[in-house]
Amino acid sequence: MIVQHLGSLHPVEQGLTLALAFGPFAVLAIVVWVRRRLDAAEEISEPARPDPSGSPTSEP
């Protein structure tokens, strides 16, 4: 079987090919960026939590 070249892609096909190739990475980058912003905002808004074991850490 001989693979034949069908010519250049139509501009719409080029756009779809680029979207399929790089779209998932762009979406992943946006999700990571948003989650990091939310986590940072959550850390700022939460007060410091006491030690979960119940033992005081600052007493000698």
PDB file of N, CA and C in Angstrom:
ATOM      1  N   MET A   1       0.845  -1.171   0.000  1.00  0.00           N
ATOM      2  CA  MET A   1       0.000   0.000   0.000  1.00  0.00           C
ATOM      3  C   MET A   1       0.894   1.239   0.000  1.00  0.00           C
ATOM      4  N   ILE A   2       0.621   2.148  -0.874  1.00  0.00           N
ATOM      5  CA  ILE A   2       1.409   3.364  -1.002  1.00  0.00           C
ATOM      6  C   ILE A   2       0.620   4.514  -0.389  1.00  0.00           C
ATOM      7  N   VAL A   3       1.253   5.197   0.571  1.00  0.00           N
ATOM      8  CA  VAL A   3       0.613   6.348   1.194  1.00  0.00           C
ATOM      9  C   VAL A   3       0.818   7.548   0.281  1.00  0.00           C
ATOM     10  N   GLN A   4      -0.276   8.196  -0.069  1.00  0.00           N
ATOM     11  CA  GLN A   4      -0.176   9.350  -0.952  1.00  0.00           C
ATOM     12  C   GLN A   4      -0.479  10.616  -0.167  1.00  0.00           C
ATOM     13  N   HIS A   5       0.271  11.653  -0.483  1.00  0.00           N
ATOM     14  CA  HIS A   5       0.064  12.941   0.171  1.00  0.00           C
ATOM     15  C   HIS A   5      -1.142  13.623  -0.462  1.00  0.00           C
ATOM     16  N   LEU A   6      -2.057  14.115   0.362  1.00  0.00           N
ATOM     17  CA  LEU A   6      -3.288  14.701  -0.155  1.00  0.00           C
ATOM     18  C   LEU A   6      -3.214  16.217  -0.275  1.00  0.00           C
ATOM     19  N   GLY A   7      -2.073  16.806  -0.036  1.00  0.00           N
ATOM     20  CA  GLY A   7      -1.941  18.249  -0.137  1.00  0.00           C
ATOM     21  C   GLY A   7      -2.006  18.907   1.226  1.00  0.00           C
ATOM     22  N   SER A   8      -1.966  20.225   1.220  1.00  0.00           N
ATOM     23  CA  SER A   8      -1.970  20.961   2.487  1.00  0.00           C
ATOM     24  C   SER A   8      -3.371  20.961   3.087  1.00  0.00           C
ATOM     25  N   LEU A   9      -3.409  21.164   4.371  1.00  0.00           N
ATOM     26  CA  LEU A   9      -4.686  21.179   5.076  1.00  0.00           C
ATOM     27  C   LEU A   9      -5.392  22.516   4.881  1.00  0.00           C
ATOM     28  N   HIS A  10      -6.685  22.457   4.919  1.00  0.00           N
ATOM     29  CA  HIS A  10      -7.514  23.667   4.889  1.00  0.00           C
ATOM     30  C   HIS A  10      -7.255  24.425   6.192  1.00  0.00           C
ATOM     31  N   PRO A  11      -7.363  25.750   6.211  1.00  0.00           N
ATOM     32  CA  PRO A  11      -7.112  26.506   7.449  1.00  0.00           C
ATOM     33  C   PRO A  11      -7.957  26.051   8.639  1.00  0.00           C
ATOM     34  N   VAL A  12      -9.184  25.654   8.391  1.00  0.00           N
ATOM     35  CA  VAL A  12     -10.023  25.152   9.485  1.00  0.00           C
ATOM     36  C   VAL A  12      -9.454  23.842  10.018  1.00  0.00           C
ATOM     37  N   GLU A  13      -8.994  22.988   9.117  1.00  0.00           N
ATOM     38  CA  GLU A  13      -8.392  21.723   9.533  1.00  0.00           C
ATOM     39  C   GLU A  13      -7.093  21.967  10.299  1.00  0.00           C
ATOM     40  N   GLN A  14      -6.334  22.960   9.895  1.00  0.00           N
ATOM     41  CA  GLN A  14      -5.109  23.296  10.622  1.00  0.00           C
ATOM     42  C   GLN A  14      -5.437  23.749  12.038  1.00  0.00           C
ATOM     43  N   GLY A  15      -6.463  24.579  12.165  1.00  0.00           N
ATOM     44  CA  GLY A  15      -6.879  25.039  13.494  1.00  0.00           C
ATOM     45  C   GLY A  15      -7.349  23.898  14.369  1.00  0.00           C
ATOM     46  N   LEU A  16      -8.137  22.994  13.799  1.00  0.00           N
ATOM     47  CA  LEU A  16      -8.610  21.841  14.574  1.00  0.00           C
ATOM     48  C   LEU A  16      -7.451  20.938  14.985  1.00  0.00           C
ATOM     49  N   THR A  17      -6.492  20.753  14.087  1.00  0.00           N
ATOM     50  CA  THR A  17      -5.330  19.925  14.412  1.00  0.00           C
ATOM     51  C   THR A  17      -4.532  20.542  15.558  1.00  0.00           C
ATOM     52  N   LEU A  18      -4.330  21.842  15.513  1.00  0.00           N
ATOM     53  CA  LEU A  18      -3.606  22.518  16.597  1.00  0.00           C
ATOM     54  C   LEU A  18      -4.386  22.450  17.904  1.00  0.00           C
ATOM     55  N   ALA A  19      -5.704  22.612  17.821  1.00  0.00           N
ATOM     56  CA  ALA A  19      -6.528  22.542  19.033  1.00  0.00           C
ATOM     57  C   ALA A  19      -6.470  21.149  19.649  1.00  0.00           C
ATOM     58  N   LEU A  20      -6.512  20.126  18.813  1.00  0.00           N
ATOM     59  CA  LEU A  20      -6.431  18.760  19.335  1.00  0.00           C
ATOM     60  C   LEU A  20      -5.041  18.442  19.876  1.00  0.00           C
ATOM     61  N   ALA A  21      -4.016  19.023  19.279  1.00  0.00           N
ATOM     62  CA  ALA A  21      -2.648  18.741  19.709  1.00  0.00           C
ATOM     63  C   ALA A  21      -2.291  19.466  20.996  1.00  0.00           C
ATOM     64  N   PHE A  22      -2.676  20.735  21.103  1.00  0.00           N
ATOM     65  CA  PHE A  22      -2.234  21.543  22.237  1.00  0.00           C
ATOM     66  C   PHE A  22      -3.337  21.904  23.211  1.00  0.00           C
ATOM     67  N   GLY A  23      -4.581  21.688  22.848  1.00  0.00           N
ATOM     68  CA  GLY A  23      -5.710  22.030  23.702  1.00  0.00           C
ATOM     69  C   GLY A  23      -5.676  21.367  25.071  1.00  0.00           C
ATOM     70  N   PRO A  24      -5.460  20.053  25.141  1.00  0.00           N
ATOM     71  CA  PRO A  24      -5.433  19.407  26.463  1.00  0.00           C
ATOM     72  C   PRO A  24      -4.357  19.971  27.388  1.00  0.00           C
ATOM     73  N   PHE A  25      -3.214  20.339  26.836  1.00  0.00           N
ATOM     74  CA  PHE A  25      -2.150  20.911  27.663  1.00  0.00           C
ATOM     75  C   PHE A  25      -2.530  22.304  28.157  1.00  0.00           C
ATOM     76  N   ALA A  26      -3.203  23.066  27.307  1.00  0.00           N
ATOM     77  CA  ALA A  26      -3.657  24.394  27.725  1.00  0.00           C
ATOM     78  C   ALA A  26      -4.698  24.280  28.829  1.00  0.00           C
ATOM     79  N   VAL A  27      -5.630  23.346  28.686  1.00  0.00           N
ATOM     80  CA  VAL A  27      -6.657  23.148  29.719  1.00  0.00           C
ATOM     81  C   VAL A  27      -6.006  22.700  31.024  1.00  0.00           C
ATOM     82  N   LEU A  28      -5.056  21.783  30.951  1.00  0.00           N
ATOM     83  CA  LEU A  28      -4.364  21.322  32.151  1.00  0.00           C
ATOM     84  C   LEU A  28      -3.631  22.471  32.833  1.00  0.00           C
ATOM     85  N   ALA A  29      -2.967  23.317  32.070  1.00  0.00           N
ATOM     86  CA  ALA A  29      -2.255  24.454  32.655  1.00  0.00           C
ATOM     87  C   ALA A  29      -3.221  25.404  33.355  1.00  0.00           C
ATOM     88  N   ILE A  30      -4.377  25.635  32.764  1.00  0.00           N
ATOM     89  CA  ILE A  30      -5.373  26.517  33.381  1.00  0.00           C
ATOM     90  C   ILE A  30      -5.903  25.913  34.669  1.00  0.00           C
ATOM     91  N   VAL A  31      -6.182  24.613  34.665  1.00  0.00           N
ATOM     92  CA  VAL A  31      -6.691  23.950  35.870  1.00  0.00           C
ATOM     93  C   VAL A  31      -5.663  24.009  36.993  1.00  0.00           C
ATOM     94  N   VAL A  32      -4.401  23.750  36.689  1.00  0.00           N
ATOM     95  CA  VAL A  32      -3.346  23.805  37.708  1.00  0.00           C
ATOM     96  C   VAL A  32      -3.220  25.222  38.255  1.00  0.00           C
ATOM     97  N   TRP A  33      -3.265  26.216  37.390  1.00  0.00           N
ATOM     98  CA  TRP A  33      -3.153  27.615  37.814  1.00  0.00           C
ATOM     99  C   TRP A  33      -4.304  28.002  38.739  1.00  0.00           C
ATOM    100  N   VAL A  34      -5.528  27.630  38.374  1.00  0.00           N
ATOM    101  CA  VAL A  34      -6.696  27.974  39.193  1.00  0.00           C
ATOM    102  C   VAL A  34      -6.638  27.264  40.540  1.00  0.00           C
ATOM    103  N   ARG A  35      -6.278  25.975  40.548  1.00  0.00           N
ATOM    104  CA  ARG A  35      -6.215  25.230  41.811  1.00  0.00           C
ATOM    105  C   ARG A  35      -5.147  25.803  42.738  1.00  0.00           C
ATOM    106  N   ARG A  36      -4.009  26.194  42.186  1.00  0.00           N
ATOM    107  CA  ARG A  36      -2.959  26.788  43.024  1.00  0.00           C
ATOM    108  C   ARG A  36      -3.418  28.104  43.623  1.00  0.00           C
ATOM    109  N   ARG A  37      -4.141  28.903  42.836  1.00  0.00           N
ATOM    110  CA  ARG A  37      -4.671  30.166  43.367  1.00  0.00           C
ATOM    111  C   ARG A  37      -5.659  29.896  44.489  1.00  0.00           C
ATOM    112  N   LEU A  38      -6.550  28.927  44.306  1.00  0.00           N
ATOM    113  CA  LEU A  38      -7.535  28.612  45.337  1.00  0.00           C
ATOM    114  C   LEU A  38      -6.864  28.068  46.596  1.00  0.00           C
ATOM    115  N   ASP A  39      -5.867  27.210  46.426  1.00  0.00           N
ATOM    116  CA  ASP A  39      -5.157  26.662  47.584  1.00  0.00           C
ATOM    117  C   ASP A  39      -4.406  27.759  48.333  1.00  0.00           C
ATOM    118  N   ALA A  40      -3.785  28.677  47.612  1.00  0.00           N
ATOM    119  CA  ALA A  40      -3.061  29.772  48.261  1.00  0.00           C
ATOM    120  C   ALA A  40      -4.028  30.684  49.008  1.00  0.00           C
ATOM    121  N   ALA A  41      -5.179  30.966  48.419  1.00  0.00           N
ATOM    122  CA  ALA A  41      -6.172  31.809  49.082  1.00  0.00           C
ATOM    123  C   ALA A  41      -6.728  31.115  50.320  1.00  0.00           C
ATOM    124  N   GLU A  42      -6.881  29.810  50.247  1.00  0.00           N
ATOM    125  CA  GLU A  42      -7.389  29.047  51.391  1.00  0.00           C
ATOM    126  C   GLU A  42      -6.383  29.052  52.537  1.00  0.00           C
ATOM    127  N   GLU A  43      -5.102  28.928  52.222  1.00  0.00           N
ATOM    128  CA  GLU A  43      -4.072  28.950  53.264  1.00  0.00           C
ATOM    129  C   GLU A  43      -4.012  30.303  53.952  1.00  0.00           C
ATOM    130  N   ILE A  44      -4.200  31.365  53.198  1.00  0.00           N
ATOM    131  CA  ILE A  44      -4.159  32.706  53.778  1.00  0.00           C
ATOM    132  C   ILE A  44      -5.359  32.934  54.686  1.00  0.00           C
ATOM    133  N   SER A  45      -6.530  32.453  54.287  1.00  0.00           N
ATOM    134  CA  SER A  45      -7.751  32.722  55.047  1.00  0.00           C
ATOM    135  C   SER A  45      -7.908  31.833  56.275  1.00  0.00           C
ATOM    136  N   GLU A  46      -7.251  30.681  56.310  1.00  0.00           N
ATOM    137  CA  GLU A  46      -7.379  29.775  57.457  1.00  0.00           C
ATOM    138  C   GLU A  46      -6.428  30.185  58.575  1.00  0.00           C
ATOM    139  N   PRO A  47      -6.906  30.230  59.816  1.00  0.00           N
ATOM    140  CA  PRO A  47      -5.979  30.461  60.930  1.00  0.00           C
ATOM    141  C   PRO A  47      -5.141  29.203  61.174  1.00  0.00           C
ATOM    142  N   ALA A  48      -4.061  29.381  61.907  1.00  0.00           N
ATOM    143  CA  ALA A  48      -3.202  28.240  62.216  1.00  0.00           C
ATOM    144  C   ALA A  48      -3.973  27.238  63.055  1.00  0.00           C
ATOM    145  N   ARG A  49      -3.845  25.980  62.719  1.00  0.00           N
ATOM    146  CA  ARG A  49      -4.557  24.927  63.440  1.00  0.00           C
ATOM    147  C   ARG A  49      -3.700  24.417  64.595  1.00  0.00           C
ATOM    148  N   PRO A  50      -4.344  24.011  65.686  1.00  0.00           N
ATOM    149  CA  PRO A  50      -3.562  23.408  66.775  1.00  0.00           C
ATOM    150  C   PRO A  50      -3.047  22.035  66.361  1.00  0.00           C
ATOM    151  N   ASP A  51      -2.093  21.541  67.129  1.00  0.00           N
ATOM    152  CA  ASP A  51      -1.513  20.231  66.864  1.00  0.00           C
ATOM    153  C   ASP A  51      -2.606  19.171  66.980  1.00  0.00           C
ATOM    154  N   PRO A  52      -2.820  18.327  65.960  1.00  0.00           N
ATOM    155  CA  PRO A  52      -3.902  17.345  66.016  1.00  0.00           C
ATOM    156  C   PRO A  52      -3.698  16.258  67.075  1.00  0.00           C
ATOM    157  N   SER A  53      -2.463  16.073  67.540  1.00  0.00           N
ATOM    158  CA  SER A  53      -2.233  15.036  68.547  1.00  0.00           C
ATOM    159  C   SER A  53      -2.703  15.478  69.926  1.00  0.00           C
ATOM    160  N   GLY A  54      -2.924  16.772  70.112  1.00  0.00           N
ATOM    161  CA  GLY A  54      -3.402  17.272  71.391  1.00  0.00           C
ATOM    162  C   GLY A  54      -2.302  17.622  72.364  1.00  0.00           C
ATOM    163  N   SER A  55      -1.076  17.293  72.049  1.00  0.00           N
ATOM    164  CA  SER A  55       0.017  17.609  72.964  1.00  0.00           C
ATOM    165  C   SER A  55       0.525  19.017  72.688  1.00  0.00           C
ATOM    166  N   PRO A  56       0.765  19.790  73.735  1.00  0.00           N
ATOM    167  CA  PRO A  56       1.290  21.142  73.518  1.00  0.00           C
ATOM    168  C   PRO A  56       2.718  21.074  72.993  1.00  0.00           C
ATOM    169  N   THR A  57       3.017  21.918  72.038  1.00  0.00           N
ATOM    170  CA  THR A  57       4.353  21.890  71.436  1.00  0.00           C
ATOM    171  C   THR A  57       5.248  22.998  71.954  1.00  0.00           C
ATOM    172  N   SER A  58       4.677  24.055  72.556  1.00  0.00           N
ATOM    173  CA  SER A  58       5.508  25.179  72.979  1.00  0.00           C
ATOM    174  C   SER A  58       5.922  25.098  74.447  1.00  0.00           C
ATOM    175  N   GLU A  59       5.382  24.174  75.214  1.00  0.00           N
ATOM    176  CA  GLU A  59       5.754  24.063  76.632  1.00  0.00           C
ATOM    177  C   GLU A  59       7.050  23.287  76.779  1.00  0.00           C
ATOM    178  N   PRO A  60       7.887  23.676  77.769  1.00  0.00           N
ATOM    179  CA  PRO A  60       9.166  22.960  77.983  1.00  0.00           C
ATOM    180  C   PRO A  60       8.983  21.623  78.645  1.00  0.00           C
TER     181      PRO A  60
END
